mmCIF file of C-alpha atoms in Angstrom:
data_model
loop_
_atom_site.group_PDB
_atom_site.id
_atom_site.type_symbol
_atom_site.label_atom_id
_atom_site.label_comp_id
_atom_site.label_asym_id
_atom_site.label_seq_id
_atom_site.Cartn_x
_atom_site.Cartn_y
_atom_site.Cartn_z
ATOM 1 C CA MET A 1 -10.170 -40.195 -36.201
ATOM 2 C CA GLY A 2 -8.342 -42.280 -33.650
ATOM 3 C CA VAL A 3 -9.146 -42.641 -29.988
ATOM 4 C CA THR A 4 -6.556 -39.999 -29.095
ATOM 5 C CA GLY A 5 -8.181 -37.488 -31.437
ATOM 6 C CA LEU A 6 -11.601 -38.126 -29.939
ATOM 7 C CA ILE A 7 -10.251 -37.642 -26.423
ATOM 8 C CA ILE A 8 -8.648 -34.342 -27.441
ATOM 9 C CA LEU A 9 -11.883 -33.130 -29.032
ATOM 10 C CA LEU A 10 -13.810 -34.133 -25.915
ATOM 11 C CA LEU A 11 -11.402 -32.272 -23.632
ATOM 12 C CA VAL A 12 -11.550 -29.170 -25.842
ATOM 13 C CA GLY A 13 -15.334 -29.318 -25.794
ATOM 14 C CA VAL A 14 -15.446 -29.642 -22.036
ATOM 15 C CA GLY A 15 -13.021 -26.718 -21.687
ATOM 16 C CA VAL A 16 -15.149 -24.521 -23.933
ATOM 17 C CA ALA A 17 -18.312 -25.483 -22.051
ATOM 18 C CA VAL A 18 -16.721 -24.673 -18.697
ATOM 19 C CA ALA A 19 -15.485 -21.315 -20.025
ATOM 20 C CA VAL A 20 -18.964 -20.451 -21.294
ATOM 21 C CA VAL A 21 -20.562 -21.378 -17.967
ATOM 22 C CA LEU A 22 -18.050 -19.272 -16.026
ATOM 23 C CA LEU A 23 -18.553 -16.327 -18.370
ATOM 24 C CA LEU A 24 -22.324 -16.499 -18.055
ATOM 25 C CA ARG A 25 -22.059 -16.805 -14.282
ATOM 26 C CA ARG A 26 -19.789 -13.749 -14.151
ATOM 27 C CA GLN A 27 -22.163 -11.749 -16.335
ATOM 28 C CA ARG A 28 -25.109 -12.661 -14.097
ATOM 29 C CA TYR A 29 -23.072 -11.659 -11.036
ATOM 30 C CA ILE A 30 -22.162 -8.290 -12.539
ATOM 31 C CA GLN A 31 -25.784 -7.674 -13.531
ATOM 32 C CA SER A 32 -26.939 -8.486 -9.994
ATOM 33 C CA LEU A 33 -24.565 -5.797 -8.723
ATOM 34 C CA ARG A 34 -25.867 -3.252 -11.191
ATOM 35 C CA ASP A 35 -29.459 -4.149 -10.326
ATOM 36 C CA ARG A 36 -28.663 -2.858 -6.815
ATOM 37 C CA GLY A 37 -27.432 0.420 -8.238
ATOM 38 C CA TRP A 38 -23.784 -0.460 -7.687
ATOM 39 C CA ALA A 39 -20.980 -0.009 -10.224
ATOM 40 C CA PHE A 40 -18.548 -2.700 -11.345
ATOM 41 C CA VAL A 41 -15.110 -2.014 -12.882
ATOM 42 C CA ASN A 42 -13.165 -4.918 -14.334
ATOM 43 C CA SER A 43 -9.714 -3.263 -14.315
ATOM 44 C CA PRO A 44 -9.600 -0.251 -11.985
ATOM 45 C CA THR A 45 -6.644 2.133 -12.022
ATOM 46 C CA PHE A 46 -4.369 2.776 -9.066
ATOM 47 C CA ASP A 47 -6.550 5.768 -8.217
ATOM 48 C CA ALA A 48 -8.892 3.240 -6.597
ATOM 49 C CA VAL A 49 -6.339 2.566 -3.846
ATOM 50 C CA ALA A 50 -4.138 5.672 -3.991
ATOM 51 C CA ARG A 51 -5.642 7.109 -0.794
ATOM 52 C CA LEU A 52 -4.921 3.891 1.156
ATOM 53 C CA HIS A 53 -1.566 3.573 2.900
ATOM 54 C CA ASN A 54 -1.825 0.789 5.510
ATOM 55 C CA PRO A 55 -1.411 -2.963 4.861
ATOM 56 C CA PRO A 56 -2.340 -4.715 2.694
ATOM 57 C CA PHE A 57 -1.866 -1.435 0.823
ATOM 58 C CA GLY A 58 1.368 0.543 1.051
ATOM 59 C CA ILE A 59 3.549 -2.588 1.073
ATOM 60 C CA GLY A 60 5.871 -3.721 -1.712
ATOM 61 C CA PHE A 61 6.475 -2.682 -5.315
ATOM 62 C CA HIS A 62 4.132 -5.103 -7.090
ATOM 63 C CA ARG A 63 0.582 -3.958 -6.450
ATOM 64 C CA LYS A 64 -2.463 -4.729 -8.555
ATOM 65 C CA PRO A 65 -6.055 -3.677 -7.924
ATOM 66 C CA ASP A 66 -8.547 -5.850 -9.815
ATOM 67 C CA ASP A 67 -12.347 -6.237 -9.852
ATOM 68 C CA GLN A 68 -13.937 -3.274 -8.094
ATOM 69 C CA ILE A 69 -17.467 -2.750 -6.759
ATOM 70 C CA THR A 70 -18.559 0.720 -5.647
ATOM 71 C CA GLY A 71 -21.785 2.235 -4.431
ATOM 72 C CA PHE A 72 -23.610 3.390 -1.319
ATOM 73 C CA THR A 73 -24.891 1.556 1.711
ATOM 74 C CA THR A 74 -28.568 1.747 2.618
ATOM 75 C CA SER A 75 -27.901 4.864 4.727
ATOM 76 C CA GLY A 76 -26.015 6.535 1.864
ATOM 77 C CA ARG A 77 -22.411 5.958 3.006
ATOM 78 C CA PRO A 78 -19.939 5.416 0.109
ATOM 79 C CA PHE A 79 -18.323 1.982 -0.041
ATOM 80 C CA GLN A 80 -15.797 0.092 -2.115
ATOM 81 C CA VAL A 81 -15.141 -3.652 -2.396
ATOM 82 C CA ILE A 82 -12.025 -4.475 -4.374
ATOM 83 C CA GLU A 83 -9.727 -7.362 -5.220
ATOM 84 C CA TYR A 84 -6.098 -6.549 -4.467
ATOM 85 C CA ARG A 85 -2.798 -8.364 -4.956
ATOM 86 C CA SER A 86 0.762 -7.641 -3.855
ATOM 87 C CA GLU A 87 3.909 -9.639 -3.102
ATOM 88 C CA HIS A 88 2.655 -10.340 0.404
ATOM 89 C CA TRP A 89 -1.121 -10.656 0.207
ATOM 90 C CA SER A 90 -3.923 -11.468 -2.194
ATOM 91 C CA GLY A 91 -7.644 -11.271 -1.593
ATOM 92 C CA TRP A 92 -10.664 -8.999 -1.301
ATOM 93 C CA VAL A 93 -11.065 -5.868 0.807
ATOM 94 C CA GLY A 94 -14.212 -3.989 1.761
ATOM 95 C CA MET A 95 -14.346 -0.446 3.061
ATOM 96 C CA VAL A 96 -16.708 2.413 3.881
ATOM 97 C CA THR A 97 -15.914 6.110 4.151
ATOM 98 C CA LEU A 98 -15.566 7.840 7.520
ATOM 99 C CA SER A 99 -16.396 11.491 8.135
ATOM 100 C CA ARG A 100 -12.775 12.338 9.112
ATOM 101 C CA ARG A 101 -9.231 11.278 8.403
ATOM 102 C CA LEU A 102 -8.005 9.559 11.563
ATOM 103 C CA PRO A 103 -4.802 7.893 12.803
ATOM 104 C CA GLU A 104 -3.991 4.247 12.231
ATOM 105 C CA LEU A 105 -5.991 1.759 14.306
ATOM 106 C CA TRP A 106 -6.167 -2.043 14.072
ATOM 107 C CA ILE A 107 -8.844 -4.331 15.522
ATOM 108 C CA THR A 108 -8.843 -8.102 15.049
ATOM 109 C CA GLY A 109 -11.120 -10.703 16.564
ATOM 110 C CA GLY A 110 -11.866 -14.370 16.121
ATOM 111 C CA GLN A 111 -9.982 -16.632 13.729
ATOM 112 C CA THR A 112 -7.891 -14.021 11.982
ATOM 113 C CA GLN A 113 -4.253 -13.007 12.044
ATOM 114 C CA PRO A 114 -2.648 -9.548 12.100
ATOM 115 C CA ARG A 115 -1.881 -8.283 8.609
ATOM 116 C CA TYR A 116 1.588 -8.642 7.122
ATOM 117 C CA GLY A 117 3.852 -5.673 7.766
ATOM 118 C CA VAL A 118 1.774 -3.958 10.436
ATOM 119 C CA ALA A 119 3.999 -2.117 12.925
ATOM 120 C CA VAL A 120 2.020 -0.737 15.865
ATOM 121 C CA VAL A 121 1.862 -0.864 19.651
ATOM 122 C CA GLY A 122 -0.502 -3.342 21.241
ATOM 123 C CA VAL A 123 -3.058 -1.618 23.479
ATOM 124 C CA PRO A 124 -5.386 -3.009 26.189
ATOM 125 C CA THR A 125 -8.628 -4.475 24.885
ATOM 126 C CA PRO A 126 -11.839 -3.182 26.510
ATOM 127 C CA ALA A 127 -13.579 -5.799 28.621
ATOM 128 C CA GLN A 128 -16.759 -5.213 26.624
ATOM 129 C CA LEU A 129 -15.169 -6.840 23.565
ATOM 130 C CA GLY A 130 -14.427 -10.032 25.446
ATOM 131 C CA PRO A 131 -11.667 -12.570 24.801
ATOM 132 C CA GLY A 132 -10.015 -13.109 21.420
ATOM 133 C CA TRP A 133 -9.853 -9.466 20.365
ATOM 134 C CA GLN A 134 -6.631 -7.517 19.776
ATOM 135 C CA LEU A 135 -6.077 -3.793 19.368
ATOM 136 C CA GLY A 136 -3.067 -1.947 17.965
ATOM 137 C CA ALA A 137 -2.253 1.688 17.261
ATOM 138 C CA MET A 138 0.667 4.022 16.733
ATOM 139 C CA ASN A 139 -0.804 6.213 19.452
ATOM 140 C CA PRO A 140 -2.435 4.257 22.323
ATOM 141 C CA ALA A 141 -4.209 7.421 23.485
ATOM 142 C CA PHE A 142 -6.120 7.563 20.213
ATOM 143 C CA ALA A 143 -7.158 3.916 20.536
ATOM 144 C CA ALA A 144 -8.421 4.562 24.069
ATOM 145 C CA GLU A 145 -10.677 7.370 22.810
ATOM 146 C CA ALA A 146 -11.777 5.727 19.566
ATOM 147 C CA VAL A 147 -12.804 2.318 20.942
ATOM 148 C CA THR A 148 -15.950 3.438 22.716
ATOM 149 C CA PRO A 149 -18.599 1.144 24.285
ATOM 150 C CA GLN A 150 -20.790 1.901 21.260
ATOM 151 C CA LEU A 151 -18.036 0.773 18.886
ATOM 152 C CA CYS A 152 -17.454 -2.392 20.924
ATOM 153 C CA GLU A 153 -21.158 -3.203 20.681
ATOM 154 C CA ARG A 154 -21.159 -2.777 16.885
ATOM 155 C CA LEU A 155 -17.978 -4.840 16.493
ATOM 156 C CA THR A 156 -19.410 -7.675 18.566
ATOM 157 C CA ALA A 157 -22.566 -7.659 16.452
ATOM 158 C CA MET A 158 -20.546 -7.729 13.236
ATOM 159 C CA ALA A 159 -18.398 -10.630 14.449
ATOM 160 C CA ALA A 160 -21.453 -12.776 15.256
ATOM 161 C CA GLY A 161 -21.663 -15.697 12.863
ATOM 162 C CA GLN A 162 -18.315 -14.891 11.233
ATOM 163 C CA PRO A 163 -15.012 -16.750 11.722
ATOM 164 C CA GLY A 164 -13.200 -13.473 12.376
ATOM 165 C CA VAL A 165 -13.009 -9.725 11.850
ATOM 166 C CA ASN A 166 -9.882 -7.947 10.590
ATOM 167 C CA LEU A 167 -10.600 -4.223 10.648
ATOM 168 C CA SER A 168 -8.532 -1.051 10.452
ATOM 169 C CA ILE A 169 -8.788 2.689 10.087
ATOM 170 C CA ASP A 170 -6.818 3.912 7.069
ATOM 171 C CA GLY A 171 -7.220 7.683 6.782
ATOM 172 C CA ASP A 172 -10.907 8.263 6.091
ATOM 173 C CA GLN A 173 -11.598 4.621 5.250
ATOM 174 C CA LEU A 174 -12.796 1.851 7.566
ATOM 175 C CA VAL A 175 -11.208 -1.224 5.966
ATOM 176 C CA VAL A 176 -12.073 -4.898 6.532
ATOM 177 C CA LEU A 177 -10.532 -7.976 4.903
ATOM 178 C CA ASP A 178 -12.523 -10.784 3.306
ATOM 179 C CA PRO A 179 -15.969 -9.312 2.624
ATOM 180 C CA PRO A 180 -18.607 -11.839 1.426
ATOM 181 C CA ARG A 181 -18.338 -10.541 -2.132
ATOM 182 C CA LYS A 182 -19.388 -13.778 -3.894
ATOM 183 C CA GLU A 183 -22.944 -13.624 -2.550
ATOM 184 C CA VAL A 184 -24.565 -10.299 -3.399
ATOM 185 C CA ASP A 185 -27.479 -11.033 -1.062
ATOM 186 C CA LEU A 186 -24.952 -11.301 1.803
ATOM 187 C CA LEU A 187 -22.714 -8.433 0.698
ATOM 188 C CA GLY A 188 -25.423 -5.783 1.057
ATOM 189 C CA PRO A 189 -26.269 -6.565 4.704
ATOM 190 C CA TRP A 190 -22.558 -6.969 5.494
ATOM 191 C CA LEU A 191 -21.844 -3.476 4.149
ATOM 192 C CA ASP A 192 -24.783 -2.068 6.128
ATOM 193 C CA GLN A 193 -23.360 -3.667 9.263
ATOM 194 C CA LEU A 194 -19.944 -2.161 8.507
ATOM 195 C CA ASP A 195 -21.784 1.144 8.081
ATOM 196 C CA THR A 196 -22.974 0.898 11.706
ATOM 197 C CA VAL A 197 -19.369 0.373 12.858
ATOM 198 C CA ALA A 198 -18.324 3.476 10.893
ATOM 199 C CA ALA A 199 -21.205 5.413 12.433
ATOM 200 C CA ALA A 200 -19.900 4.545 15.899
ATOM 201 C CA VAL A 201 -16.458 5.879 14.933
ATOM 202 C CA ASP A 202 -18.022 9.033 13.499
ATOM 203 C CA ALA A 203 -20.027 9.555 16.698
ATOM 204 C CA ALA A 204 -16.959 9.557 18.947
ATOM 205 C CA PRO A 205 -15.488 13.015 19.830
ATOM 206 C CA LEU A 206 -12.295 12.582 17.784
ATOM 207 C CA ASP A 207 -12.011 15.911 15.938
ATOM 208 C CA HIS A 208 -8.760 16.751 17.721
ATOM 209 C CA TRP A 209 -7.248 13.651 16.066
ATOM 210 C CA ILE A 210 -8.085 14.691 12.489
ATOM 211 C CA GLU A 211 -5.134 14.231 10.128
ATOM 212 C CA PRO A 212 -4.416 16.420 7.070
ATOM 213 C CA GLU A 213 -5.394 15.311 3.594
ATOM 214 C CA GLN A 214 -2.592 13.537 1.722
ATOM 215 C CA PRO A 215 -1.808 13.761 -2.007
ATOM 216 C CA PRO A 216 -3.575 10.944 -3.886
ATOM 217 C CA ARG A 217 -0.462 9.059 -4.952
ATOM 218 C CA LEU A 218 0.889 5.581 -4.436
ATOM 219 C CA THR A 219 2.730 5.723 -1.109
ATOM 220 C CA PHE A 220 4.412 3.413 1.370
ATOM 221 C CA TYR A 221 3.405 2.316 4.852
ATOM 222 C CA HIS A 222 5.126 4.404 7.564
ATOM 223 C CA HIS A 223 7.145 6.222 4.881
ATOM 224 C CA PRO A 224 4.936 9.233 4.087
ATOM 225 C CA ASP A 225 7.626 10.966 2.030
ATOM 226 C CA TRP A 226 8.262 8.055 -0.317
ATOM 227 C CA TYR A 227 6.397 8.046 -3.606
ATOM 228 C CA TRP A 228 6.063 5.799 -6.630
ATOM 229 C CA ILE A 229 7.204 6.883 -10.084
ATOM 230 C CA GLY A 230 7.319 3.580 -11.949
ATOM 231 C CA ARG A 231 9.649 4.235 -14.888
ATOM 232 C CA ASP A 232 12.168 7.003 -15.528
ATOM 233 C CA ASP A 233 14.812 6.031 -18.068
ATOM 234 C CA SER A 234 16.508 9.440 -17.747
ATOM 235 C CA LEU A 235 18.073 7.999 -14.580
ATOM 236 C CA LEU A 236 20.225 5.760 -16.772
ATOM 237 C CA GLN A 237 22.272 8.820 -17.746
ATOM 238 C CA VAL A 238 23.056 10.001 -14.211
ATOM 239 C CA THR A 239 23.368 6.852 -12.100
ATOM 240 C CA PRO A 240 26.133 4.210 -11.934
ATOM 241 C CA VAL A 241 24.285 1.487 -13.836
ATOM 242 C CA THR A 242 25.980 -1.227 -15.886
ATOM 243 C CA ARG A 243 26.792 0.322 -19.255
ATOM 244 C CA SER A 244 27.405 -2.793 -21.348
ATOM 245 C CA GLY A 245 24.677 -4.527 -23.319
ATOM 246 C CA HIS A 246 21.620 -2.976 -24.950
ATOM 247 C CA ASP A 247 17.910 -2.232 -24.443
ATOM 248 C CA HIS A 248 18.481 -0.534 -21.087
ATOM 249 C CA SER A 249 15.395 0.440 -19.085
ATOM 250 C CA THR A 250 14.186 1.168 -15.548
ATOM 251 C CA SER A 251 11.256 -0.106 -13.515
ATOM 252 C CA GLU A 252 9.831 0.244 -9.995
ATOM 253 C CA VAL A 253 11.369 3.698 -9.559
ATOM 254 C CA ILE A 254 10.686 5.280 -6.190
ATOM 255 C CA ARG A 255 11.937 8.523 -4.684
ATOM 256 C CA GLY A 256 11.671 9.935 -1.214
ATOM 257 C CA ARG A 257 13.358 10.438 2.119
ATOM 258 C CA ASP A 258 12.841 9.526 5.763
ATOM 259 C CA GLY A 259 12.475 12.479 8.112
ATOM 260 C CA ASP A 260 15.494 14.766 7.820
ATOM 261 C CA GLY A 261 17.596 12.061 6.161
ATOM 262 C CA PRO A 262 19.082 12.402 2.680
ATOM 263 C CA PRO A 263 16.723 12.049 -0.300
ATOM 264 C CA PHE A 264 17.070 8.861 -2.329
ATOM 265 C CA VAL A 265 16.262 7.280 -5.652
ATOM 266 C CA ALA A 266 15.836 3.511 -5.994
ATOM 267 C CA PHE A 267 14.928 1.364 -8.984
ATOM 268 C CA THR A 268 15.597 -1.801 -10.945
ATOM 269 C CA HIS A 269 17.815 -1.496 -14.021
ATOM 270 C CA HIS A 270 17.163 -3.944 -16.863
ATOM 271 C CA TRP A 271 19.316 -4.661 -19.899
ATOM 272 C CA LYS A 272 20.122 -7.365 -22.423
ATOM 273 C CA THR A 273 23.284 -8.893 -23.826
ATOM 274 C CA THR A 274 23.582 -10.785 -27.080
ATOM 275 C CA ARG A 275 26.169 -13.370 -28.005
ATOM 276 C CA THR A 276 26.712 -15.795 -30.869
ATOM 277 C CA GLU A 277 27.066 -19.532 -30.301
ATOM 278 C CA THR A 278 28.502 -21.930 -32.858
ATOM 279 C CA THR A 279 27.991 -25.688 -32.582
ATOM 280 C CA THR A 280 28.997 -28.616 -34.749
ATOM 281 C CA ASP A 281 26.660 -31.524 -35.381
ATOM 282 C CA SER A 282 27.584 -35.206 -35.755
ATOM 283 C CA GLU A 283 28.192 -34.787 -39.484
ATOM 284 C CA GLY A 284 30.676 -31.963 -38.980
ATOM 285 C CA ARG A 285 28.348 -29.137 -40.059
ATOM 286 C CA SER A 286 28.522 -25.850 -38.167
ATOM 287 C CA HIS A 287 25.427 -24.078 -36.871
ATOM 288 C CA THR A 288 25.369 -20.543 -35.533
ATOM 289 C CA ARG A 289 22.666 -19.023 -33.370
ATOM 290 C CA THR A 290 22.187 -15.754 -31.526
ATOM 291 C CA VAL A 291 21.489 -15.951 -27.786
ATOM 292 C CA THR A 292 19.943 -13.009 -25.933
ATOM 293 C CA GLU A 293 20.109 -12.921 -22.140
ATOM 294 C CA ASN A 294 18.162 -10.647 -19.766
ATOM 295 C CA HIS A 295 19.854 -8.998 -16.795
ATOM 296 C CA SER A 296 18.782 -6.778 -13.918
ATOM 297 C CA GLU A 297 20.363 -4.994 -10.964
ATOM 298 C CA ALA A 298 19.115 -2.983 -7.992
ATOM 299 C CA ILE A 299 20.213 0.681 -7.883
ATOM 300 C CA LEU A 300 19.978 2.722 -4.681
ATOM 301 C CA GLY A 301 21.499 6.171 -4.190
ATOM 302 C CA PHE A 302 21.201 8.943 -1.588
ATOM 303 C CA GLN A 303 21.997 12.568 -2.358
ATOM 304 C CA LEU A 304 24.546 14.063 0.019
ATOM 305 C CA PRO A 305 24.554 17.702 1.191
ATOM 306 C CA THR A 306 28.006 18.399 -0.262
ATOM 307 C CA GLN A 307 30.777 16.885 -2.359
ATOM 308 C CA MET A 308 32.614 14.231 -0.357
ATOM 309 C CA PRO A 309 35.939 12.490 -1.121
ATOM 310 C CA PRO A 310 35.692 8.895 -2.382
ATOM 311 C CA LEU A 311 35.184 6.362 0.409
ATOM 312 C CA ARG A 312 34.071 2.768 -0.107
ATOM 313 C CA VAL A 313 32.878 0.502 2.723
ATOM 314 C CA GLY A 314 32.016 -3.127 2.139
ATOM 315 C CA ARG A 315 32.328 -6.636 3.404
ATOM 316 C CA ARG A 316 35.923 -7.788 3.594
ATOM 317 C CA GLY A 317 36.971 -9.257 0.260
ATOM 318 C CA LEU A 318 40.171 -9.920 -1.593
ATOM 319 C CA GLY A 319 41.384 -6.385 -1.000
ATOM 320 C CA HIS A 320 41.563 -5.757 2.744
ATOM 321 C CA GLY A 321 41.879 -2.008 2.275
ATOM 322 C CA ILE A 322 42.811 0.319 5.115
ATOM 323 C CA SER A 323 43.647 -1.282 8.455
ATOM 324 C CA PHE A 324 41.905 0.064 11.559
ATOM 325 C CA GLU A 325 42.655 -0.380 15.260
ATOM 326 C CA SER A 326 39.730 -2.784 15.723
ATOM 327 C CA GLY A 327 40.602 -6.327 14.723
ATOM 328 C CA ALA A 328 36.925 -7.340 14.784
ATOM 329 C CA PHE A 329 36.102 -4.510 12.371
ATOM 330 C CA ASN A 330 38.978 -5.409 10.048
ATOM 331 C CA GLU A 331 37.699 -8.991 9.884
ATOM 332 C CA GLN A 332 34.237 -7.860 8.761
ATOM 333 C CA PHE A 333 34.833 -4.784 6.620
ATOM 334 C CA GLY A 334 37.090 -3.524 3.899
ATOM 335 C CA VAL A 335 37.454 0.269 3.642
ATOM 336 C CA HIS A 336 39.043 1.943 0.624
ATOM 337 C CA ALA A 337 39.829 5.646 0.241
ATOM 338 C CA GLN A 338 42.326 7.837 -1.582
ATOM 339 C CA ASP A 339 42.896 9.853 1.591
ATOM 340 C CA THR A 340 43.727 7.538 4.512
ATOM 341 C CA LYS A 341 43.440 10.308 7.118
ATOM 342 C CA TYR A 342 39.973 11.183 5.845
ATOM 343 C CA ALA A 343 38.959 7.514 6.212
ATOM 344 C CA TYR A 344 40.251 7.454 9.809
ATOM 345 C CA ASP A 345 38.344 10.661 10.581
ATOM 346 C CA VAL A 346 35.058 9.255 9.263
ATOM 347 C CA ILE A 347 35.487 5.647 10.459
ATOM 348 C CA HIS A 348 36.301 6.339 14.103
ATOM 349 C CA PRO A 349 35.713 3.791 16.929
ATOM 350 C CA ARG A 350 32.034 4.709 17.476
ATOM 351 C CA GLN A 351 31.426 4.552 13.741
ATOM 352 C CA MET A 352 33.030 1.117 13.607
ATOM 353 C CA GLU A 353 30.727 -0.110 16.368
ATOM 354 C CA TYR A 354 27.744 1.268 14.460
ATOM 355 C CA LEU A 355 28.802 -0.428 11.233
ATOM 356 C CA MET A 356 29.281 -3.795 12.907
ATOM 357 C CA ALA A 357 25.896 -3.553 14.643
ATOM 358 C CA SER A 358 24.030 -2.395 11.517
ATOM 359 C CA SER A 359 25.474 -4.772 8.873
ATOM 360 C CA PRO A 360 24.705 -2.459 5.936
ATOM 361 C CA ALA A 361 24.990 -3.336 2.281
ATOM 362 C CA SER A 362 28.263 -2.233 0.707
ATOM 363 C CA PHE A 363 28.225 1.466 -0.129
ATOM 364 C CA GLU A 364 30.410 4.177 -1.588
ATOM 365 C CA LEU A 365 30.522 7.930 -1.051
ATOM 366 C CA ALA A 366 31.270 9.485 -4.435
ATOM 367 C CA GLY A 367 30.885 13.217 -4.956
ATOM 368 C CA ASP A 368 27.492 14.302 -3.663
ATOM 369 C CA TRP A 369 25.972 10.805 -3.739
ATOM 370 C CA ALA A 370 26.150 7.686 -1.591
ATOM 371 C CA TRP A 371 25.592 4.575 -3.734
ATOM 372 C CA PHE A 372 24.634 1.267 -2.158
ATOM 373 C CA SER A 373 24.906 -2.258 -3.574
ATOM 374 C CA PRO A 374 21.727 -3.701 -2.044
ATOM 375 C CA GLY A 375 21.522 -6.851 -4.149
ATOM 376 C CA VAL A 376 17.725 -6.686 -4.230
ATOM 377 C CA HIS A 377 15.272 -3.866 -4.825
ATOM 378 C CA SER A 378 12.768 -4.094 -1.979
ATOM 379 C CA GLN A 379 10.971 -1.831 0.462
ATOM 380 C CA PRO A 380 12.729 -3.282 3.556
ATOM 381 C CA THR A 381 16.160 -2.932 1.910
ATOM 382 C CA VAL A 382 15.592 0.713 1.006
ATOM 383 C CA ALA A 383 14.212 1.456 4.479
ATOM 384 C CA HIS A 384 17.162 -0.207 6.218
ATOM 385 C CA SER A 385 19.736 1.622 4.072
ATOM 386 C CA SER A 386 17.955 4.944 4.606
ATOM 387 C CA LEU A 387 17.922 4.537 8.392
ATOM 388 C CA PHE A 388 21.517 3.305 8.441
ATOM 389 C CA LEU A 389 22.905 6.128 6.308
ATOM 390 C CA ARG A 390 21.186 8.798 8.432
ATOM 391 C CA GLY A 391 22.922 7.348 11.495
ATOM 392 C CA PHE A 392 26.242 6.998 9.660
ATOM 393 C CA LEU A 393 26.233 10.633 8.516
ATOM 394 C CA ALA A 394 25.222 11.818 12.003
ATOM 395 C CA ARG A 395 28.336 10.119 13.406
ATOM 396 C CA ILE A 396 30.730 11.938 11.085
ATOM 397 C CA PRO A 397 32.558 14.482 13.289
ATOM 398 C CA ARG A 398 31.748 18.163 12.979
ATOM 399 C CA PHE A 399 35.311 19.080 11.979
ATOM 400 C CA VAL A 400 35.042 16.772 8.936
ATOM 401 C CA TRP A 401 31.957 18.632 7.723
ATOM 402 C CA ARG A 402 33.727 21.956 8.309
ATOM 403 C CA ASN A 403 36.688 20.753 6.268
ATOM 404 C CA LEU A 404 34.201 19.990 3.486
ATOM 405 C CA GLY A 405 32.915 23.561 3.537
ATOM 406 C CA LEU A 406 29.861 23.293 5.806
ATOM 407 C CA ALA A 407 29.552 25.400 8.947
ATOM 408 C CA GLU A 408 27.856 22.640 10.946
ATOM 409 C CA SER A 409 26.932 19.002 10.627
ATOM 410 C CA PRO A 410 23.865 18.745 8.353
ATOM 411 C CA TYR A 411 22.686 15.724 10.329
ATOM 412 C CA PRO A 412 22.527 16.316 14.078
ATOM 413 C CA PRO A 413 22.832 13.297 16.373
ATOM 414 C CA ILE A 414 19.724 11.165 16.619
ATOM 415 C CA GLU A 415 18.385 11.086 20.164
ATOM 416 C CA THR A 416 17.435 7.416 20.047
ATOM 417 C CA SER A 417 20.148 4.799 20.239
ATOM 418 C CA THR A 418 18.294 2.514 17.812
ATOM 419 C CA VAL A 419 20.531 0.640 15.394
ATOM 420 C CA PRO A 420 18.910 -0.451 12.118
ATOM 421 C CA THR A 421 18.321 -4.180 11.950
ATOM 422 C CA ALA A 422 20.058 -5.950 9.097
ATOM 423 C CA GLN A 423 17.767 -7.033 6.249
#
């Protein structure tokens, strides 16, 4: 054997040795967990996190729970420590069970940052917590009642000796990022300390804040009526997907609605195309090969309350479409419709202002569906289109709905003047 062969054998041997050491270390770690009476699951199902809705859970379409440790604290409170990955976060999470389902509450202290995607109102921090702590909640009144002096005392004790604490209430779970899961001798006392924080929450008179039990399904943060399906290839027969190619399939299918807005379906459509390439080499011989290419597109549709005439609204392109009285609108948008009067009725001056402020993806009303061309399949894109379309439909005049056979507008005006922010 040459020198190169010996080097390769040496590297292979080192790699095998390292793999064996890591495997043995992992097995010892798992056994140490079981010696404490805890359970370890290598590949937990989504049921492990289905009841969790707040970040890092409830965000994005790519979510993966991994190694899971479950058991009971010294006082008998159920706990879970789990590895979790999504598009926006990856790490370990520890949690203990509360006696009640409570509203969203966020508490951070020390060298830690607010979690990605959290949307709450900042609330005053009790003086007992001291500097460096931040509180957030959807309902400040709940935070004021939940963060008792007893809870502040337990939080301060838990933060001692740690770089930071990132804690939240998610339903009936008290959730903390970055538990010391590598050291079992540290994890037990850490969970017991988290147990004392949960006990302080349980001791507070918060029964009037109890929230109803939710179905155990994969949901989305601040979108309680969205739900995950995953794959549903029957949608390929009833949605305007690209028909060419072969091996069509769907992924990341979600359904839902926001408030009283129209229900939607959103997914990624995948397909393949095959072509033949012929090349000639230097000796004049021809060679033919088959090339297969993968394609995907984002599909997003909202079901309308009645059949509506065709109307397409998009960024101004080669075809300018119908001309409106607003020059600024005409520069930004192209509107196409078979019935020009109908287009003028729907796209009135207030509607034009709304469109210019919202910057929606191109969309088309066709029959009893509104189909968007979002470009990407993402939670923010679906949320923006859902909020925009609800406002767009609410601005269609009542007489238009009556002409379409409805007694009243199915979407009353929204009290707030909020315009969806472009994604």
